[in-house]
Amino acid sequence: MGRAPCCDKANVKKGPWSPEEDAKLKAYIEQYGTGGNWIALPQKIGLKRCGKSCRLRWLNYLRPNIKHGGFSEEEDNIICSLYISIGSRWSIIAAQLPGRTDNDIKNYWNTKLKKKLLGRRKQSSNIHTLSNQDPNDPHQPTGSDDNQFSQGLSNSAMERLQLHMQLQSLQNPFSFYNNPALWPKIHPLQEKMILNMQASNGNPNLLVQPLLPPNPQPANEQSTVHQQDYPEISNTKGLEGLDNCLDGISPSDGSVPFGNGDNLMDSTSTAAAVQPVSSFQGQLDVFLNNKTSTTGEYPQEDQMVNQLDCFRDINGSKDSLIWWPTDFDAKSASSNSWDSTSVLQSNGMFQDFELGYPM
DNA sequence: AACAGGTTCAACCGCGTGTTC
DNA sequence: TGAACACGCGGTTGAACCTGT
């Protein structure tokens, strides 16, 4: 027994809307509003359309102040930042861009932005592969390994993983794996590289940056996250664990990872749940606009990607990867209490977490 | 000019969630 | 309390359009 259809499919028109239909719908809503019932609306105005279709048409096209196309650089940055932070929550992302609809942003992402970002990653990887691959080296990662890895993840998670790796590789190619104890087997050369990096940076903890803790802590109380806080890290959940992390699934103990637990996403929990977007901006600029850092803060991408690639799991073990501590409460986020400006402009709470977050 | 392949985007579909009774 | 209903969301589809040959 399936779900009852929302309307009589046989008597409902589908496909593109005619100007007459648009005019009818627009005139009615502007005069009377939706009446709080989209299902009944088409009957009221004599449209042979499904109520859901009317709603979609109004929200995505007829509603006043809707913008189509012509996304600005700033909008690109916001979309990318939020996508990387919260994934494909298009309605939430759209809420941060006045005049944009979730559908529009979704289309824009899928057709343009994603290619723009992932394309660069691919390019870099290809260059790396061509220049560095040694067919005689049994430890070298293989394409099939990558494929296996990729296939185990949802597309969205994989995209976010790729994007995240891209951005991360710009800033610190090693912080991605923020706890050496959790890494899979490391090739001797990689180990040597780590030691060199630590020595050259004079920072023995370079590779042991803490993950974002399950609950916000004052900056001065940040500490290395223990494995028990992240069961996905230490056990053999492998890809499933990673995918779950990517998708922001709550811990199995049912605890609320961020915020005060009342599910209202105030600015505090927002800041905790969404990654430090502000810290993305420079990196996003580099990726989206081919900008070269004037401060030298962001190393050359290819170089860094190459270094990052060195840390791919060379033995095919997919366990122990975790880098997405965000647990985003979509339910809360969809409410009006989710204040994005604090996300995008915050310089207080985020900075606290930037220290703890392996970006 | 004609065709093929690629891209874009409006619209549809199914499902999860909230609300009402 | 739970069933029925409506809403909203994200994924997917397919027609229209674009571009290269």
Tab-separated table of C-alpha atoms (C1' of nucleotides) in Angstrom:
chain	number	residue	atom	x	y	z
A	1	MET	CA	0.000	0.000	0.000
A	2	GLY	CA	1.696	3.166	-1.174
A	3	ARG	CA	1.237	6.767	-0.268
A	4	ALA	CA	-1.924	8.414	-1.488
A	5	PRO	CA	-1.194	10.753	-4.398
A	6	CYS	CA	-1.320	14.428	-3.523
A	7	CYS	CA	-3.628	15.117	-6.444
A	8	ASP	CA	-5.573	13.392	-9.188
A	9	LYS	CA	-2.759	12.669	-11.596
A	10	ALA	CA	-5.123	11.951	-14.463
A	11	ASN	CA	-6.664	15.412	-14.417
A	12	VAL	CA	-3.532	17.348	-13.804
A	13	LYS	CA	-1.511	19.119	-16.419
A	14	LYS	CA	2.236	18.581	-16.394
A	15	GLY	CA	5.146	20.208	-18.105
A	16	PRO	CA	6.041	23.818	-18.743
A	17	TRP	CA	3.733	26.538	-17.543
A	18	SER	CA	1.983	28.775	-20.032
A	19	PRO	CA	1.936	32.571	-19.588
A	20	GLU	CA	-1.802	32.355	-18.900
A	21	GLU	CA	-1.292	29.895	-16.083
A	22	ASP	CA	1.469	32.039	-14.665
A	23	ALA	CA	-0.733	35.102	-14.789
A	24	LYS	CA	-3.615	33.333	-13.052
A	25	LEU	CA	-1.435	31.986	-10.299
A	26	LYS	CA	0.423	35.204	-9.763
A	27	ALA	CA	-2.681	37.362	-9.718
A	28	TYR	CA	-4.413	35.135	-7.230
A	29	ILE	CA	-1.515	34.805	-4.820
A	30	GLU	CA	-0.742	38.494	-4.928
A	31	GLN	CA	-4.322	39.256	-4.067
A	32	TYR	CA	-5.226	36.496	-1.631
A	33	GLY	CA	-2.029	34.733	-0.717
A	34	THR	CA	-1.776	30.994	-0.820
A	35	GLY	CA	-4.495	30.615	1.763
A	36	GLY	CA	-2.254	28.223	3.594
A	37	ASN	CA	-3.242	25.370	1.358
A	38	TRP	CA	-1.409	24.737	-1.864
A	39	ILE	CA	-3.337	21.574	-2.577
A	40	ALA	CA	-6.644	23.402	-2.756
A	41	LEU	CA	-5.276	26.450	-4.532
A	42	PRO	CA	-5.321	25.250	-8.151
A	43	GLN	CA	-8.968	24.275	-7.862
A	44	LYS	CA	-9.849	27.678	-6.499
A	45	ILE	CA	-8.389	29.443	-9.492
A	46	GLY	CA	-9.280	26.891	-12.102
A	47	LEU	CA	-5.827	25.611	-12.835
A	48	LYS	CA	-5.391	22.015	-13.827
A	49	ARG	CA	-2.187	21.778	-11.913
A	50	CYS	CA	-0.979	19.900	-8.896
A	51	GLY	CA	-0.749	22.059	-5.797
A	52	LYS	CA	2.860	21.160	-5.411
A	53	SER	CA	3.504	22.275	-8.940
A	54	CYS	CA	1.850	25.623	-8.191
A	55	ARG	CA	3.941	26.063	-5.115
A	56	LEU	CA	7.111	25.293	-7.012
A	57	ARG	CA	6.215	27.625	-9.833
A	58	TRP	CA	5.502	30.440	-7.430
A	59	LEU	CA	8.580	29.930	-5.290
A	60	ASN	CA	11.032	29.392	-8.101
A	61	TYR	CA	9.737	31.695	-10.762
A	62	LEU	CA	6.768	33.933	-10.054
A	63	ARG	CA	7.640	35.170	-6.614
A	64	PRO	CA	8.779	38.803	-6.564
A	65	ASN	CA	12.457	39.686	-6.413
A	66	ILE	CA	13.639	36.396	-7.828
A	67	LYS	CA	17.030	36.560	-9.495
A	68	HIS	CA	18.034	34.173	-12.246
A	69	GLY	CA	21.589	33.514	-13.326
A	70	GLY	CA	24.441	35.967	-13.031
A	71	PHE	CA	25.902	34.598	-9.840
A	72	SER	CA	28.553	36.860	-8.385
A	73	GLU	CA	31.915	35.791	-7.035
A	74	GLU	CA	30.686	36.470	-3.566
A	75	GLU	CA	27.698	34.248	-4.121
A	76	ASP	CA	29.979	31.549	-5.481
A	77	ASN	CA	32.031	31.738	-2.337
A	78	ILE	CA	29.018	31.546	-0.097
A	79	ILE	CA	27.594	28.594	-1.957
A	80	CYS	CA	30.880	26.727	-1.880
A	81	SER	CA	31.531	27.490	1.739
A	82	LEU	CA	28.129	26.335	2.804
A	83	TYR	CA	28.124	23.309	0.560
A	84	ILE	CA	31.407	22.173	2.003
A	85	SER	CA	30.132	22.820	5.481
A	86	ILE	CA	26.648	21.440	5.359
A	87	GLY	CA	26.337	19.590	2.094
A	88	SER	CA	23.382	19.769	-0.226
A	89	ARG	CA	21.038	21.644	2.076
A	90	TRP	CA	20.010	23.857	-0.781
A	91	SER	CA	17.191	25.548	1.026
A	92	ILE	CA	19.530	26.628	3.788
A	93	ILE	CA	22.089	27.834	1.313
A	94	ALA	CA	19.406	29.651	-0.625
A	95	ALA	CA	18.295	31.377	2.537
A	96	GLN	CA	21.659	33.093	2.654
A	97	LEU	CA	21.347	34.457	-0.851
A	98	PRO	CA	18.452	36.885	-1.197
A	99	GLY	CA	16.551	36.416	-4.405
A	100	ARG	CA	17.996	33.001	-5.088
A	101	THR	CA	15.974	29.822	-4.933
A	102	ASP	CA	17.161	26.465	-3.769
A	103	ASN	CA	16.433	25.044	-7.183
A	104	ASP	CA	18.478	27.708	-8.867
A	105	ILE	CA	21.425	27.194	-6.587
A	106	LYS	CA	21.195	23.448	-6.915
A	107	ASN	CA	21.264	23.719	-10.684
A	108	TYR	CA	24.062	26.215	-10.598
A	109	TRP	CA	26.099	24.007	-8.346
A	110	ASN	CA	25.513	20.860	-10.341
A	111	THR	CA	26.183	22.400	-13.710
A	112	LYS	CA	28.890	24.949	-13.044
A	113	LEU	CA	30.371	25.376	-9.616
A	114	LYS	CA	31.002	21.711	-8.972
A	115	LYS	CA	32.852	21.324	-12.228
A	116	LYS	CA	34.777	24.451	-11.550
A	117	LEU	CA	36.045	23.113	-8.264
A	118	LEU	CA	36.344	19.417	-8.884
A	119	GLY	CA	37.802	20.016	-12.285
A	120	ARG	CA	40.744	21.738	-10.731
A	121	ARG	CA	41.305	18.901	-8.365
A	122	LYS	CA	41.240	16.441	-11.233
A	123	GLN	CA	43.678	18.492	-13.199
A	124	SER	CA	46.079	18.672	-10.332
A	125	SER	CA	45.819	14.963	-9.670
A	126	ASN	CA	46.440	14.125	-13.285
A	127	ILE	CA	49.542	16.213	-13.362
A	128	HIS	CA	50.695	14.554	-10.211
A	129	THR	CA	49.979	11.081	-11.476
A	130	LEU	CA	51.726	11.595	-14.753
A	131	SER	CA	54.799	13.104	-13.250
A	132	ASN	CA	55.261	10.996	-10.154
A	133	GLN	CA	53.926	7.546	-10.760
A	134	ASP	CA	56.414	4.782	-10.512
A	135	PRO	CA	55.060	1.583	-12.016
A	136	ASN	CA	57.567	-0.433	-10.054
A	137	ASP	CA	56.586	0.930	-6.713
A	138	PRO	CA	54.137	-1.478	-5.094
A	139	HIS	CA	53.345	1.066	-2.400
A	140	GLN	CA	52.142	3.671	-4.777
A	141	PRO	CA	48.451	4.321	-4.810
A	142	THR	CA	46.651	2.923	-7.776
A	143	GLY	CA	43.678	4.119	-9.687
A	144	SER	CA	41.706	1.118	-8.639
A	145	ASP	CA	42.255	1.962	-5.022
A	146	ASP	CA	40.853	5.364	-5.608
A	147	ASN	CA	37.913	3.919	-7.407
A	148	GLN	CA	37.199	1.496	-4.631
A	149	PHE	CA	37.366	4.305	-2.178
A	150	SER	CA	35.122	6.480	-4.229
A	151	GLN	CA	32.555	3.804	-4.764
A	152	GLY	CA	32.114	3.336	-1.065
A	153	LEU	CA	30.983	6.864	-0.525
A	154	SER	CA	27.851	8.625	-1.501
A	155	ASN	CA	28.329	11.092	-4.296
A	156	SER	CA	27.665	14.039	-2.083
A	157	ALA	CA	30.055	12.820	0.545
A	158	MET	CA	32.674	12.100	-2.059
A	159	GLU	CA	32.318	15.537	-3.531
A	160	ARG	CA	32.632	17.127	-0.185
A	161	LEU	CA	35.590	14.967	0.593
A	162	GLN	CA	37.253	16.033	-2.614
A	163	LEU	CA	36.466	19.671	-2.093
A	164	HIS	CA	37.541	19.501	1.454
A	165	MET	CA	40.804	17.881	0.466
A	166	GLN	CA	41.329	20.563	-2.103
A	167	LEU	CA	40.836	23.353	0.324
A	168	GLN	CA	42.753	21.634	3.018
A	169	SER	CA	45.663	20.903	0.801
A	170	LEU	CA	45.995	24.599	0.185
A	171	GLN	CA	46.508	25.377	3.774
A	172	ASN	CA	48.116	22.332	5.273
A	173	PRO	CA	48.385	19.115	3.385
A	174	PHE	CA	48.863	17.109	6.512
A	175	SER	CA	46.233	18.399	8.816
A	176	PHE	CA	43.655	16.322	7.015
A	177	TYR	CA	44.760	13.353	8.971
A	178	ASN	CA	44.925	15.074	12.233
A	179	ASN	CA	46.040	12.241	14.379
A	180	PRO	CA	48.830	9.985	13.223
A	181	ALA	CA	47.667	7.229	15.514
A	182	LEU	CA	44.561	6.958	13.460
A	183	TRP	CA	46.213	6.736	10.128
A	184	PRO	CA	46.471	3.588	8.180
A	185	LYS	CA	49.883	2.173	7.524
A	186	ILE	CA	52.278	4.798	6.382
A	187	HIS	CA	54.840	4.309	3.777
A	188	PRO	CA	58.387	4.826	5.109
A	189	LEU	CA	58.857	7.710	2.730
A	190	GLN	CA	55.726	9.336	4.024
A	191	GLU	CA	56.898	8.890	7.560
A	192	LYS	CA	60.152	10.536	6.682
A	193	MET	CA	58.264	13.377	5.091
A	194	ILE	CA	56.232	13.915	8.234
A	195	LEU	CA	59.324	14.057	10.346
A	196	ASN	CA	60.911	16.514	7.961
A	197	MET	CA	57.858	18.689	8.048
A	198	GLN	CA	57.704	18.618	11.806
A	199	ALA	CA	61.361	19.468	12.036
A	200	SER	CA	61.175	22.285	9.542
A	201	ASN	CA	58.158	23.775	11.262
A	202	GLY	CA	59.609	23.317	14.698
A	203	ASN	CA	56.264	21.980	15.686
A	204	PRO	CA	56.157	18.369	16.755
A	205	ASN	CA	52.383	18.583	16.969
A	206	LEU	CA	51.977	19.701	13.436
A	207	LEU	CA	50.119	16.584	12.572
A	208	VAL	CA	48.230	16.198	15.760
A	209	GLN	CA	45.879	19.091	15.549
A	210	PRO	CA	42.744	18.355	17.434
A	211	LEU	CA	39.474	17.726	15.781
A	212	LEU	CA	36.542	19.917	16.510
A	213	PRO	CA	35.369	18.700	19.878
A	214	PRO	CA	31.905	17.243	20.295
A	215	ASN	CA	30.903	20.219	22.385
A	216	PRO	CA	32.106	23.738	21.984
A	217	GLN	CA	34.884	24.603	24.302
A	218	PRO	CA	36.518	27.871	25.040
A	219	ALA	CA	39.532	28.321	22.883
A	220	ASN	CA	41.886	27.998	25.780
A	221	GLU	CA	40.429	24.650	26.729
A	222	GLN	CA	40.879	23.047	23.383
A	223	SER	CA	42.448	19.695	23.601
A	224	THR	CA	43.162	16.746	21.468
A	225	VAL	CA	40.026	14.801	20.856
A	226	HIS	CA	40.020	11.372	22.307
A	227	GLN	CA	39.142	8.439	20.193
A	228	GLN	CA	36.186	7.504	22.299
A	229	ASP	CA	34.594	10.779	21.322
A	230	TYR	CA	34.591	9.594	17.749
A	231	PRO	CA	33.818	5.939	17.590
A	232	GLU	CA	34.063	6.089	13.819
A	233	ILE	CA	37.720	6.800	14.156
A	234	SER	CA	38.817	3.866	16.123
A	235	ASN	CA	36.666	1.041	15.001
A	236	THR	CA	36.235	-0.647	11.699
A	237	LYS	CA	33.171	1.107	10.446
A	238	GLY	CA	35.318	2.251	7.612
A	239	LEU	CA	33.512	3.819	4.733
A	240	GLU	CA	30.220	3.754	6.450
A	241	GLY	CA	31.656	5.675	9.317
A	242	LEU	CA	33.191	8.192	7.034
A	243	ASP	CA	30.070	8.577	5.025
A	244	ASN	CA	28.058	9.048	8.147
A	245	CYS	CA	30.456	11.636	9.340
A	246	LEU	CA	30.228	13.385	6.046
A	247	ASP	CA	26.505	13.433	6.229
A	248	GLY	CA	26.469	14.727	9.741
A	249	ILE	CA	24.740	11.801	11.299
A	250	SER	CA	24.455	12.038	15.025
A	251	PRO	CA	26.591	9.921	17.226
A	252	SER	CA	25.143	6.570	18.035
A	253	ASP	CA	24.733	7.463	21.669
A	254	GLY	CA	22.080	9.962	20.700
A	255	SER	CA	23.884	12.884	22.188
A	256	VAL	CA	23.634	16.261	20.599
A	257	PRO	CA	27.096	16.996	19.387
A	258	PHE	CA	26.720	20.734	19.281
A	259	GLY	CA	24.565	23.365	20.781
A	260	ASN	CA	22.587	23.191	23.940
A	261	GLY	CA	20.446	20.280	23.001
A	262	ASP	CA	17.163	22.073	22.650
A	263	ASN	CA	17.531	21.908	18.905
A	264	LEU	CA	17.192	25.588	18.471
A	265	MET	CA	20.080	26.657	16.409
A	266	ASP	CA	21.185	29.861	17.971
A	267	SER	CA	24.280	31.623	16.850
A	268	THR	CA	26.406	29.542	19.142
A	269	SER	CA	25.304	26.217	17.844
A	270	THR	CA	25.345	27.548	14.346
A	271	ALA	CA	28.889	28.522	14.726
A	272	ALA	CA	29.706	25.136	16.053
A	273	ALA	CA	27.735	23.172	13.543
A	274	VAL	CA	28.839	24.969	10.472
A	275	GLN	CA	32.474	24.969	9.800
A	276	PRO	CA	34.493	28.110	10.036
A	277	VAL	CA	33.328	29.466	6.789
A	278	SER	CA	35.204	32.671	7.209
A	279	SER	CA	38.430	30.765	7.066
A	280	PHE	CA	37.444	29.364	3.708
A	281	GLN	CA	37.198	32.630	1.944
A	282	GLY	CA	40.798	33.113	0.958
A	283	GLN	CA	41.090	29.536	-0.137
A	284	LEU	CA	37.893	29.673	-2.064
A	285	ASP	CA	39.085	32.752	-3.806
A	286	VAL	CA	42.129	30.876	-4.898
A	287	PHE	CA	40.051	28.053	-6.284
A	288	LEU	CA	37.177	29.883	-7.735
A	289	ASN	CA	38.987	32.811	-9.184
A	290	ASN	CA	42.473	31.562	-9.744
A	291	LYS	CA	43.708	34.188	-7.397
A	292	THR	CA	47.232	33.949	-6.187
A	293	SER	CA	47.721	34.674	-2.581
A	294	THR	CA	49.613	37.871	-2.100
A	295	THR	CA	50.659	36.900	1.361
A	296	GLY	CA	52.074	33.580	0.379
A	297	GLU	CA	49.698	32.049	2.858
A	298	TYR	CA	48.426	29.561	0.362
A	299	PRO	CA	51.039	27.427	-1.263
A	300	GLN	CA	50.902	26.446	-4.869
A	301	GLU	CA	48.075	24.047	-5.279
A	302	ASP	CA	49.867	21.435	-7.292
A	303	GLN	CA	52.664	21.246	-4.865
A	304	MET	CA	50.348	20.874	-1.961
A	305	VAL	CA	48.079	18.421	-3.657
A	306	ASN	CA	51.080	16.331	-4.445
A	307	GLN	CA	52.018	16.311	-0.846
A	308	LEU	CA	48.530	15.479	0.191
A	309	ASP	CA	48.334	12.671	-2.308
A	310	CYS	CA	51.269	11.142	-0.570
A	311	PHE	CA	48.946	10.421	2.301
A	312	ARG	CA	46.399	8.476	0.436
A	313	ASP	CA	45.775	5.127	1.923
A	314	ILE	CA	48.271	3.105	0.050
A	315	ASN	CA	47.187	-0.235	1.402
A	316	GLY	CA	43.559	0.012	0.598
A	317	SER	CA	42.455	0.248	4.176
A	318	LYS	CA	39.662	2.757	4.351
A	319	ASP	CA	39.203	2.725	8.061
A	320	SER	CA	40.178	5.409	10.441
A	321	LEU	CA	39.418	8.334	8.246
A	322	ILE	CA	37.498	11.094	9.839
A	323	TRP	CA	37.599	14.718	9.045
A	324	TRP	CA	34.017	15.834	9.174
A	325	PRO	CA	33.102	16.435	12.754
A	326	THR	CA	30.186	18.574	11.839
A	327	ASP	CA	26.827	17.412	12.967
A	328	PHE	CA	24.459	19.722	11.307
A	329	ASP	CA	20.925	19.691	12.474
A	330	ALA	CA	18.976	20.299	9.346
A	331	LYS	CA	15.728	20.425	11.190
A	332	SER	CA	16.898	23.228	13.336
A	333	ALA	CA	18.719	24.837	10.527
A	334	SER	CA	15.645	25.055	8.402
A	335	SER	CA	13.988	27.183	10.977
A	336	ASN	CA	14.281	30.891	10.844
A	337	SER	CA	16.446	30.877	13.887
A	338	TRP	CA	19.385	29.833	11.818
A	339	ASP	CA	21.202	33.044	11.365
A	340	SER	CA	23.583	32.733	8.514
A	341	THR	CA	25.139	36.086	8.789
A	342	SER	CA	26.696	34.941	11.943
A	343	VAL	CA	28.073	32.008	10.068
A	344	LEU	CA	29.543	33.966	7.278
A	345	GLN	CA	30.717	36.923	9.188
A	346	SER	CA	31.481	35.527	12.556
A	347	ASN	CA	34.916	36.268	13.740
A	348	GLY	CA	34.529	35.210	17.302
A	349	MET	CA	33.196	31.780	17.828
A	350	PHE	CA	34.518	30.537	14.540
A	351	GLN	CA	37.975	31.561	15.216
A	352	ASP	CA	37.838	29.566	18.350
A	353	PHE	CA	37.042	26.531	16.366
A	354	GLU	CA	39.306	27.251	13.525
A	355	LEU	CA	42.083	26.343	15.862
A	356	GLY	CA	40.535	23.046	16.578
A	357	TYR	CA	39.302	22.275	13.162
A	358	PRO	CA	41.767	20.700	10.818
A	359	MET	CA	41.549	23.206	8.027
B	1	DA	C1'	22.981	22.945	-43.268
B	2	DA	C1'	22.615	18.983	-40.564
B	3	DC	C1'	23.722	16.203	-37.035
B	4	DA	C1'	25.625	14.654	-32.503
B	5	DG	C1'	26.939	15.407	-28.106
B	6	DG	C1'	26.985	18.395	-24.207
B	7	DT	C1'	24.803	21.741	-21.121
B	8	DT	C1'	21.216	24.130	-18.781
B	9	DC	C1'	17.303	24.564	-16.067
B	10	DA	C1'	12.274	24.139	-15.206
B	11	DA	C1'	9.580	20.798	-13.481
B	12	DC	C1'	8.501	16.354	-11.464
B	13	DC	C1'	8.850	12.705	-7.975
B	14	DG	C1'	9.184	10.509	-3.673
B	15	DC	C1'	10.189	10.853	0.975
B	16	DG	C1'	10.760	12.892	5.656
B	17	DT	C1'	8.730	15.929	8.783
B	18	DG	C1'	5.371	18.922	10.889
B	19	DT	C1'	0.575	19.824	11.869
B	20	DT	C1'	-4.083	18.879	12.728
B	21	DC	C1'	-7.826	16.359	14.296
C	1	DT	C1'	-1.808	8.533	20.494
C	2	DG	C1'	-1.849	7.793	15.930
C	3	DA	C1'	-3.699	8.432	11.388
C	4	DA	C1'	-4.314	11.619	7.709
C	5	DC	C1'	-2.907	15.370	5.431
C	6	DA	C1'	0.056	19.154	3.760
C	7	DC	C1'	4.477	21.123	3.247
C	8	DG	C1'	9.186	21.382	2.062
C	9	DC	C1'	13.294	19.344	0.589
C	10	DG	C1'	16.747	17.097	-2.337
C	11	DG	C1'	17.445	14.083	-6.220
C	12	DT	C1'	16.318	13.226	-10.843
C	13	DT	C1'	14.474	13.857	-15.444
C	14	DG	C1'	13.858	15.501	-19.957
C	15	DA	C1'	13.038	19.190	-23.236
C	16	DA	C1'	15.202	23.156	-25.013
C	17	DC	C1'	19.188	25.222	-26.161
C	18	DC	C1'	24.149	25.542	-27.345
C	19	DT	C1'	28.441	24.187	-29.483
C	20	DG	C1'	31.501	21.700	-32.269
C	21	DT	C1'	32.213	18.957	-36.356
